[in-house]
Coordinates of C-alpha atoms and ligand atoms in Angstrom, one line a residue:
X1 CA -10.5 10.0 -19.9
X2 CA -9.5 6.4 -19.3
X3 CA -7.6 5.6 -16.1
X4 CA -5.4 2.6 -15.0
X5 CA -6.4 -0.5 -17.0
X6 CA -9.7 1.1 -18.2
X7 CA -10.4 0.5 -21.9
X8 CA -13.3 0.3 -24.3
X9 CA -13.7 -3.3 -25.5
X10 CA -15.1 -4.8 -28.7
X11 CA -18.6 -4.7 -27.3
X12 CA -18.3 -0.9 -26.9
X13 CA -18.3 -1.4 -23.1
X14 CA -16.0 0.0 -20.5
X15 CA -13.6 -2.7 -19.3
X16 CA -11.6 -2.5 -16.1
X17 CA -8.9 -5.1 -15.2
X18 CA -10.0 -7.1 -18.2
X19 CA -13.6 -7.3 -16.9
X20 CA -16.5 -6.0 -18.8
X21 CA -18.4 -3.5 -16.6
X22 CA -21.8 -4.6 -18.0
X23 CA -21.0 -8.2 -16.9
X24 CA -19.8 -6.9 -13.5
X25 CA -23.1 -5.0 -13.0
X26 CA -25.1 -8.1 -14.1
X27 CA -23.1 -10.4 -11.7
X28 CA -22.8 -8.2 -8.6
X29 CA -25.6 -5.6 -9.0
X30 CA -25.4 -1.8 -8.8
X31 CA -24.3 0.4 -7.3
X32 CA -20.9 -1.4 -7.3
X33 CA -17.5 -0.2 -6.4
X34 CA -14.9 -1.6 -8.8
X35 CA -11.3 -1.5 -7.7
X36 CA -8.6 -1.8 -10.4
X37 CA -6.1 -4.0 -8.5
X38 CA -3.2 -3.6 -11.0
X39 CA -3.5 0.2 -10.6
X40 CA -3.4 0.0 -6.8
X41 CA -0.4 -2.3 -6.9
X42 CA 1.5 -0.2 -9.5
X43 CA 1.0 2.9 -7.4
X44 CA 2.2 1.1 -4.2
X45 CA 5.3 0.0 -6.1
X46 CA 5.9 3.4 -7.7
X47 CA 5.8 5.1 -4.3
X48 CA 8.3 2.6 -2.8
X49 CA 10.6 2.7 -5.8
X50 CA 10.5 6.5 -6.2
X51 CA 11.3 7.3 -2.6
X52 CA 13.9 4.5 -2.3
X53 CA 15.6 6.0 -5.4
X54 CA 15.3 9.7 -4.4
X55 CA 15.8 9.4 -0.6
X56 CA 16.7 5.9 0.5
X57 CA 15.6 4.7 4.0
X58 CA 12.0 5.5 3.4
X59 CA 8.8 3.7 4.4
X60 CA 5.5 4.2 2.7
X61 CA 2.4 3.7 4.9
X62 CA -0.9 3.4 3.0
X63 CA -3.4 5.7 4.7
X64 CA -6.2 3.2 5.2
X65 CA -8.9 5.9 5.8
X66 CA -9.0 6.4 2.0
X67 CA -10.3 2.8 1.5
X68 CA -10.1 -0.1 3.8
X69 CA -11.4 -3.7 3.7
X70 CA -9.4 -6.7 4.8
X71 CA -8.4 -7.5 1.2
X72 CA -6.9 -4.1 0.8
X73 CA -4.9 -4.5 4.0
X74 CA -3.7 -7.9 2.6
X75 CA -2.7 -6.3 -0.7
X76 CA -0.8 -3.5 1.0
X77 CA 1.0 -6.1 3.1
X78 CA 1.9 -8.1 0.0
X79 CA 3.3 -4.9 -1.6
X80 CA 5.5 -4.4 1.5
X81 CA 4.0 -1.1 2.5
X82 CA 3.1 0.0 6.0
X83 CA -0.4 0.9 7.1
X84 CA -1.7 4.1 8.7
X85 CA -4.9 3.5 10.8
X86 CA -6.9 6.1 12.6
X87 CA -9.4 4.3 14.7
X88 CA -10.0 1.0 16.6
X89 CA -12.1 -0.1 13.6
X90 CA -9.3 0.4 11.1
X91 CA -6.8 -1.2 13.4
X92 CA -9.2 -4.2 14.0
X93 CA -9.6 -4.6 10.2
X94 CA -5.8 -4.7 9.8
X95 CA -5.6 -7.3 12.6
X96 CA -8.3 -9.4 10.9
X97 CA -6.3 -9.2 7.7
X98 CA -3.2 -10.5 9.6
X99 CA -1.4 -7.2 8.8
X100 CA 2.0 -7.2 10.7
X101 CA 1.6 -4.8 13.6
X102 CA 5.2 -3.7 13.5
X103 CA 4.3 -1.9 10.2
X104 CA 1.4 0.0 11.6
X105 CA 1.1 3.7 12.5
X106 CA -1.8 4.7 14.7
X107 CA -3.3 8.2 14.3
X108 CA -6.1 10.3 15.6
X109 CA -6.5 13.7 17.3
X110 CA -8.5 12.0 20.2
X111 CA -7.7 8.4 20.8
X112 CA -9.7 6.9 23.6
X113 CA -8.1 4.9 26.4
X114 CA -9.6 1.8 24.8
X115 CA -8.0 2.6 21.5
X116 CA -4.6 3.2 23.1
X117 CA -4.8 0.0 25.1
X118 CA -5.7 -1.9 21.9
X119 CA -2.7 -0.3 20.1
X120 CA -0.3 -1.1 22.9
X121 CA -1.6 -4.6 23.4
X122 CA -1.5 -5.5 19.7
X123 CA 2.0 -4.0 19.5
X124 CA 1.6 -1.3 16.7
X125 CA 5.0 0.2 15.8
X126 CA 4.1 3.9 16.3
X127 CA 1.4 5.7 18.0
X128 CA 1.2 9.3 16.7
X129 CA 0.5 11.3 19.8
X130 CA -1.6 14.4 19.4
X131 CA -2.3 15.8 22.9
X132 CA -0.6 16.2 26.3
X133 CA -3.4 14.1 27.8
X134 CA -2.7 11.3 25.3
X135 CA 1.0 11.3 26.3
X136 CA 0.1 10.8 29.9
X137 CA -2.6 8.2 29.2
X138 CA -0.4 6.2 26.8
X139 CA 2.6 6.3 29.2
X140 CA 0.4 4.8 32.0
X141 CA -1.1 2.2 29.6
X142 CA 2.3 1.1 28.3
X143 CA 3.8 1.0 31.7
X144 CA 0.9 -1.1 33.1
X145 CA 1.4 -3.5 30.2
X146 CA 5.2 -3.6 30.9
X147 CA 5.9 -2.3 27.4
X148 CA 7.7 0.6 25.8
X149 CA 5.5 2.2 23.1
X150 CA 7.3 4.0 20.3
X151 CA 5.6 7.3 19.4
X152 CA 5.8 10.1 16.9
X153 CA 4.5 13.5 17.8
X154 CA 1.9 15.0 15.4
X155 CA 3.3 18.5 14.8
X156 CA 1.7 21.5 13.2
X157 CA 4.2 23.2 10.9
X158 CA 2.0 26.2 10.3
X159 CA 1.8 25.7 6.5
X160 CA -1.3 26.6 4.6
X161 CA -1.9 24.0 1.8
X162 CA -4.5 26.0 -0.1
X163 CA -6.9 23.1 -0.6
X164 CA -10.6 22.7 0.4
X165 CA -11.1 24.1 3.9
X166 CA -12.3 20.7 5.1
X167 CA -9.1 18.9 4.1
X168 CA -6.6 21.5 5.2
X169 CA -4.8 20.3 8.3
X170 CA -1.2 21.8 8.5
X171 CA -2.1 25.5 9.0
X172 CA -1.9 27.3 12.4
X173 CA -5.6 27.1 13.1
X174 CA -6.1 23.3 13.2
X175 CA -7.3 20.8 15.7
X176 CA -4.4 18.6 14.7
X177 CA -0.9 18.5 16.2
X178 CA 1.3 20.4 18.5
X179 CA 2.2 23.9 17.2
X180 CA 5.9 24.2 16.4
X181 CA 6.1 28.0 16.1
X182 CA 4.6 28.9 19.5
X183 CA 6.7 26.3 21.4
X184 CA 3.9 23.8 22.2
X185 CA 5.6 21.1 20.2
X186 CA 8.9 21.4 22.1
X187 CA 6.9 21.3 25.4
X188 CA 5.3 18.0 24.1
X189 CA 8.8 16.7 23.2
X190 CA 10.0 17.3 26.7
X191 CA 7.0 15.8 28.3
X192 CA 7.3 12.7 26.0
X193 CA 11.0 12.3 27.0
X194 CA 10.0 12.4 30.7
X195 CA 7.2 9.9 30.3
X196 CA 7.9 6.3 31.3
X197 CA 6.7 3.6 28.9
X198 CA 7.2 5.9 25.9
X199 CA 10.0 6.2 23.4
X200 CA 9.9 9.3 21.2
X201 CA 11.1 8.1 17.8
X202 CA 9.6 10.5 15.3
X203 CA 7.9 13.7 14.3
X204 CA 4.9 13.8 12.0
X205 CA 2.9 16.3 10.0
X206 CA 0.2 16.1 7.4
X207 CA -0.5 19.4 5.7
X208 CA -3.6 18.6 3.7
X209 CA -5.2 16.5 1.0
X210 CA -5.8 16.5 -2.8
X211 CA -2.7 18.8 -3.3
X212 CA -1.6 19.6 -6.9
X213 CA 1.0 22.2 -5.8
X214 CA 3.9 20.7 -4.0
X215 CA 4.9 23.9 -2.3
X216 CA 3.2 23.0 1.1
X217 CA 5.5 20.0 1.3
X218 CA 8.6 22.0 0.4
X219 CA 7.6 24.6 3.0
X220 CA 6.8 22.0 5.7
X221 CA 10.0 20.0 5.2
X222 CA 12.5 22.7 6.4
X223 CA 10.2 23.5 9.4
X224 CA 10.2 19.9 10.4
X225 CA 13.9 19.4 9.9
X226 CA 14.7 22.6 11.9
X227 CA 12.5 21.2 14.6
X228 CA 14.4 17.9 14.7
X229 CA 17.6 19.9 15.0
X230 CA 16.1 22.0 17.8
X231 CA 15.1 18.8 19.7
X232 CA 18.6 17.5 19.4
X233 CA 20.2 20.8 20.5
X234 CA 17.8 21.3 23.5
X235 CA 17.3 17.7 24.7
X236 CA 20.0 15.6 23.0
X237 CA 17.3 13.2 21.8
X238 CA 17.8 11.8 18.4
X239 CA 14.7 11.8 16.1
X240 CA 14.9 8.8 13.9
X241 CA 11.8 9.3 11.7
X242 CA 10.2 12.2 9.9
X243 CA 6.7 11.4 8.7
X244 CA 5.4 13.9 6.2
X245 CA 1.9 12.4 5.9
X246 CA -0.1 12.1 2.7
X247 CA -1.8 14.6 0.5
X248 CA -0.8 14.1 -3.1
X249 CA -3.7 14.9 -5.4
X250 CA -5.4 12.7 -8.0
X251 CA -7.2 13.2 -11.3
X252 CA -11.0 13.6 -11.0
X253 CA -11.4 15.5 -14.2
X254 CA -9.8 15.3 -17.6
X255 CA -8.2 18.8 -17.0
X256 CA -6.7 17.8 -13.7
X257 CA -2.9 17.4 -13.9
X258 CA -1.6 16.3 -10.5
X259 CA 2.2 15.8 -10.1
X260 CA 3.3 12.3 -10.7
X261 CA 4.5 10.1 -7.8
X262 CA 8.0 10.3 -9.2
X263 CA 7.9 14.1 -9.3
X264 CA 6.4 14.2 -5.8
X265 CA 9.2 11.9 -4.5
X266 CA 11.9 13.9 -6.1
X267 CA 10.6 17.3 -4.9
X268 CA 9.9 16.1 -1.3
X269 CA 13.2 14.2 -1.0
X270 CA 15.2 17.2 -2.4
X271 CA 13.5 19.6 0.1
X272 CA 14.4 17.3 3.0
X273 CA 17.9 16.7 1.9
X274 CA 18.5 20.4 1.3
X275 CA 17.0 21.3 4.7
X276 CA 19.2 18.7 6.5
X277 CA 22.3 20.2 4.8
X278 CA 21.2 23.7 5.9
X279 CA 20.6 22.6 9.5
X280 CA 23.7 20.4 9.5
X281 CA 21.9 17.2 10.6
X282 CA 21.9 13.7 9.3
X283 CA 18.8 12.9 7.2
X284 CA 16.3 11.1 9.3
X285 CA 14.4 8.0 8.1
X286 CA 11.4 9.1 6.0
X287 CA 7.8 8.0 6.1
X288 CA 4.9 9.0 3.8
X289 CA 1.3 8.2 4.2
X290 CA -0.4 8.4 0.8
X291 CA -4.1 7.4 0.7
X292 CA -6.0 9.0 -2.1
X293 CA -3.0 8.8 -4.5
X294 CA -2.9 5.0 -4.1
X295 CA -6.6 4.1 -4.1
X296 CA -8.4 7.1 -5.7
X297 CA -8.0 6.6 -9.4
X298 CA -8.3 2.8 -9.1
X299 CA -11.9 3.1 -8.1
X300 CA -15.0 3.3 -10.4
X301 CA -18.6 3.2 -9.2
X302 CA -21.1 1.6 -11.5
X303 CA -24.7 2.8 -11.3
X304 CA -27.9 1.9 -13.1
X305 CA -29.6 4.9 -14.7
X306 CA -33.2 5.6 -13.9
X307 CA -35.6 7.7 -16.0
X308 CA -34.0 10.9 -17.3
X309 CA -36.1 14.0 -16.4
X310 CA -36.1 17.2 -18.4
X311 CA -36.7 20.4 -16.5
X312 CA -37.2 23.9 -17.9
X313 CA -35.4 26.5 -15.8
X314 CA -37.0 30.0 -16.2
X315 CA -33.7 32.0 -15.7
X316 CA -31.6 29.7 -17.9
X317 CA -32.0 29.1 -21.7
X318 CA -32.9 25.5 -22.7
X319 CA -33.7 22.5 -20.8
X320 CA -31.8 20.7 -18.0
X321 CA -31.8 17.0 -18.0
X322 CA -31.5 15.2 -14.7
X323 CA -30.1 11.7 -14.9
X324 CA -31.0 9.7 -11.7
X325 CA -28.8 6.9 -10.6
X326 CA -29.5 4.1 -8.1
X327 CA -27.1 5.5 -5.4
X328 CA -25.6 8.9 -4.5
X329 CA -25.0 10.6 -1.2
X330 CA -24.8 7.4 0.8
X331 CA -22.1 5.8 -1.4
X332 CA -20.4 9.1 -2.3
X333 CA -20.8 12.0 0.1
X334 CA -17.9 14.0 -1.4
X335 CA -19.9 16.2 -3.7
X336 CA -22.1 17.3 -0.8
X337 CA -19.1 17.6 1.6
X338 CA -16.5 19.2 -0.6
X339 CA -18.3 20.3 -3.8
X340 CA -16.1 17.5 -5.3
X341 CA -16.4 17.0 -9.1
X342 CA -16.3 13.7 -11.0
X343 CA -16.0 12.4 -14.5
X344 CA -18.3 9.7 -15.9
X345 CA -18.6 7.3 -18.8
X346 CA -21.7 5.7 -20.2
X347 CA -20.3 2.2 -19.6
X348 CA -22.5 0.2 -21.9
X349 CA -21.8 2.6 -24.9
X350 CA -18.4 3.8 -23.8
X351 CA -17.1 4.6 -27.3
X352 CA -20.1 6.7 -28.4
X353 CA -19.5 10.4 -28.9
X354 CA -20.9 12.5 -26.0
X355 CA -23.7 14.7 -27.3
X356 CA -25.7 15.9 -24.3
X357 CA -25.1 17.6 -21.0
X358 CA -26.6 15.8 -17.9
X359 CA -26.9 16.6 -14.2
X360 CA -26.4 13.3 -12.5
X361 CA -28.5 13.0 -9.4
X362 CA -28.6 10.5 -6.6
X363 CA -31.7 9.0 -5.1
X364 CA -31.6 10.4 -1.6
X365 CA -34.0 12.8 0.0
X366 CA -31.7 15.7 -0.5
X367 CA -30.6 17.6 -3.5
X368 CA -28.1 14.8 -3.8
X369 CA -26.2 16.0 -6.9
X370 CA -23.5 13.6 -7.9
X371 CA -22.2 15.5 -11.0
X372 CA -23.6 18.9 -11.8
X373 CA -22.7 18.8 -15.5
X374 CA -21.3 16.0 -17.5
X375 CA -21.3 15.3 -21.3
X376 CA -22.5 11.8 -22.3
X377 CA -24.0 10.1 -25.2
X378 CA -27.9 10.1 -25.2
X379 CA -28.7 8.1 -22.0
X380 CA -31.7 5.8 -21.5
X381 CA -33.2 4.1 -18.5
X382 CA -31.3 1.0 -17.7
X383 CA -28.0 2.3 -19.1
X384 CA -24.9 1.9 -16.9
X385 CA -23.0 5.0 -15.6
X386 CA -19.4 4.6 -14.5
X387 CA -18.3 7.4 -12.2
X388 CA -14.5 7.5 -12.1
X389 CA -11.9 8.1 -9.4
X390 CA -14.1 6.9 -6.6
X391 CA -11.5 4.6 -5.0
X392 CA -10.7 7.0 -2.1
X393 CA -13.1 8.4 0.5
X394 CA -16.2 6.9 -1.1
X395 CA -16.7 3.3 0.3
X396 CA -14.8 4.5 3.4
X397 CA -17.2 7.4 3.9
X398 CA -20.4 5.5 2.8
X399 CA -23.4 5.5 5.1
X400 CA -26.8 4.0 5.4
X401 CA -28.6 7.3 5.0
X402 CA -32.2 6.7 4.0
X403 CA -31.4 3.1 5.1
X404 CA -29.6 2.4 1.9
X405 CA -27.6 -0.8 1.9
X406 CA -23.9 -0.1 1.3
X407 CA -22.7 -1.4 -2.2
X408 CA -20.4 -4.3 -2.7
X409 CA -16.7 -3.9 -3.6
X410 CA -14.9 -6.0 -6.2
X411 CA -11.3 -6.2 -7.0
X412 CA -10.7 -6.8 -10.7
X413 CA -7.5 -8.0 -12.3
X414 CA -6.6 -10.1 -15.4
X415 CA -10.2 -10.6 -16.4
X416 CA -11.2 -11.9 -12.9
X417 CA -13.5 -10.2 -10.4
X418 CA -13.2 -11.0 -6.7
X419 CA -15.8 -9.8 -4.2
X420 CA -13.9 -8.1 -1.3
X421 CA -17.0 -6.6 0.5
X422 CA -20.4 -8.0 -0.1
X423 CA -23.4 -5.7 -0.6
X424 CA -25.3 -5.1 2.7
X425 CA -28.7 -6.7 2.9
X426 CA -31.9 -5.3 4.4
X427 CA -31.3 -7.6 7.4
X428 CA -27.9 -5.8 7.9
X429 CA -29.9 -2.5 7.9
X430 CA -31.8 -3.5 11.1
X431 CA -29.1 -5.7 12.7
X432 CA -28.1 -3.1 15.3
X433 CA -31.7 -1.9 16.1
X434 CA -33.2 -3.0 19.3
X435 CA -36.9 -3.1 19.8
X436 CA -37.7 -2.9 23.5
X437 CA -40.5 -5.3 24.8
X438 CA -42.9 -2.4 25.4
X439 CA -42.8 -1.4 21.7
X440 CA -43.6 -4.9 20.4
X441 CA -47.0 -5.5 18.9
X442 CA -48.6 -2.9 16.8
X443 CA -51.4 -1.4 18.8
X444 CA -51.8 2.3 18.2
X445 CA -51.8 4.2 21.5
X446 CA -54.4 6.9 21.5
Ligands
PLP501 C1 -2.5 11.8 9.2 C2 -2.9 11.6 7.8 N1 -2.1 10.9 7.0 C3 -2.4 10.6 5.7 C4 -3.6 11.0 5.2 C5 -3.9 10.6 3.8 O1 -4.1 11.7 2.9 P1 -4.3 11.5 1.4 O2 -5.4 10.6 1.2 O3 -4.6 12.9 0.9 O4 -3.0 11.0 0.8 C6 -4.5 11.8 6.0 C7 -5.8 12.3 5.4 O5 -6.6 12.9 6.0 C8 -4.1 12.1 7.3 O6 -4.9 12.8 8.1

């Protein structure tokens, strides 16, 4: 499968954004995250246009947890989207990129006092409150600062999204949100309305991630709309914004067929509009927070292949061939975390027919299986492997496990490649280490 601007060029190489991947690997080294800028921009625009057409009065906030560097924040700003951040680090990155604070939504099930102070001081538009303690703390912080902080309440609509257990969030048993059905959310509304320094502007839910079935959204929408009506009836407070979070799935494998953004916008908008009519309320402003569906398919990771290793497995017929690559768990923990599956292309012989099954393994001291089974042309040491759909939750989740240096990230467009995150160096690896005086010198102590 070829995604976004990917194509096979006259050198039989995989090309992305008009850049030959073999040239990118030679210039920037591997592993390398390659982000297809046009694909990201098109998805930002499609989200905006689709929701404007189907719903009107909507704001799309890119969920930066999927992939964030300062250049991504700047791109999102250029496209006129909002930004969802979920930590001081993400907020700081947005600040460094000059992202307008009045288009930022600040999330997290446990925000520290320092994070709340930072959010208030910088003037983020909405803090999405997720506990009674946070309401108290935020109220005090905003009052001390002489400000009124707009908030949304993270609600739990009690909807099971039927996705991997680690990316399910909207079901009853969840650490996130105030439960609507058991009355906790209404208690939180009343507390928020009583708090000085806080203005309750919206309600929020996020049911889960990598969803192909839109039913969880159409189930959550009426629950949230009914809750907005209940708030109005019980307290008189108008809720201006409904934020339905992110969650739209993307294509990792050829056989994956996620709903299009247009389909998603139509289905979600209709569900909300229908629910508003049934509850006899005016439709609120709408916010969405797509992450994976903006960045996921735009990313490709390039690896250099090591020495293929054939292994005879007694219980299985034939031979298994391990294909080691120069990265793995530290640049992509998703296979280990979620049993996530990926597609791959032999980038330097991209048009050759696939003839052999490989198990792509990383080079970490774990099983570190990147792809359990992928068909490729016969691969040799030094070939280039392009693992697709690595734009979301890869660079963002990367670690220094085994003291690996995190790979560089390039944005490619119109035949040009721009470095947006440099590769870490060995010096970076030890830059936070502190060697106390008594450990200096190298005498062995008996
Ligand atoms: C509150 C919230 N919004 C948005 C997202 C983005 O989800 P996705 O990347 O599936 O679109 C998440 C993901 O965890 C989230 O927790």
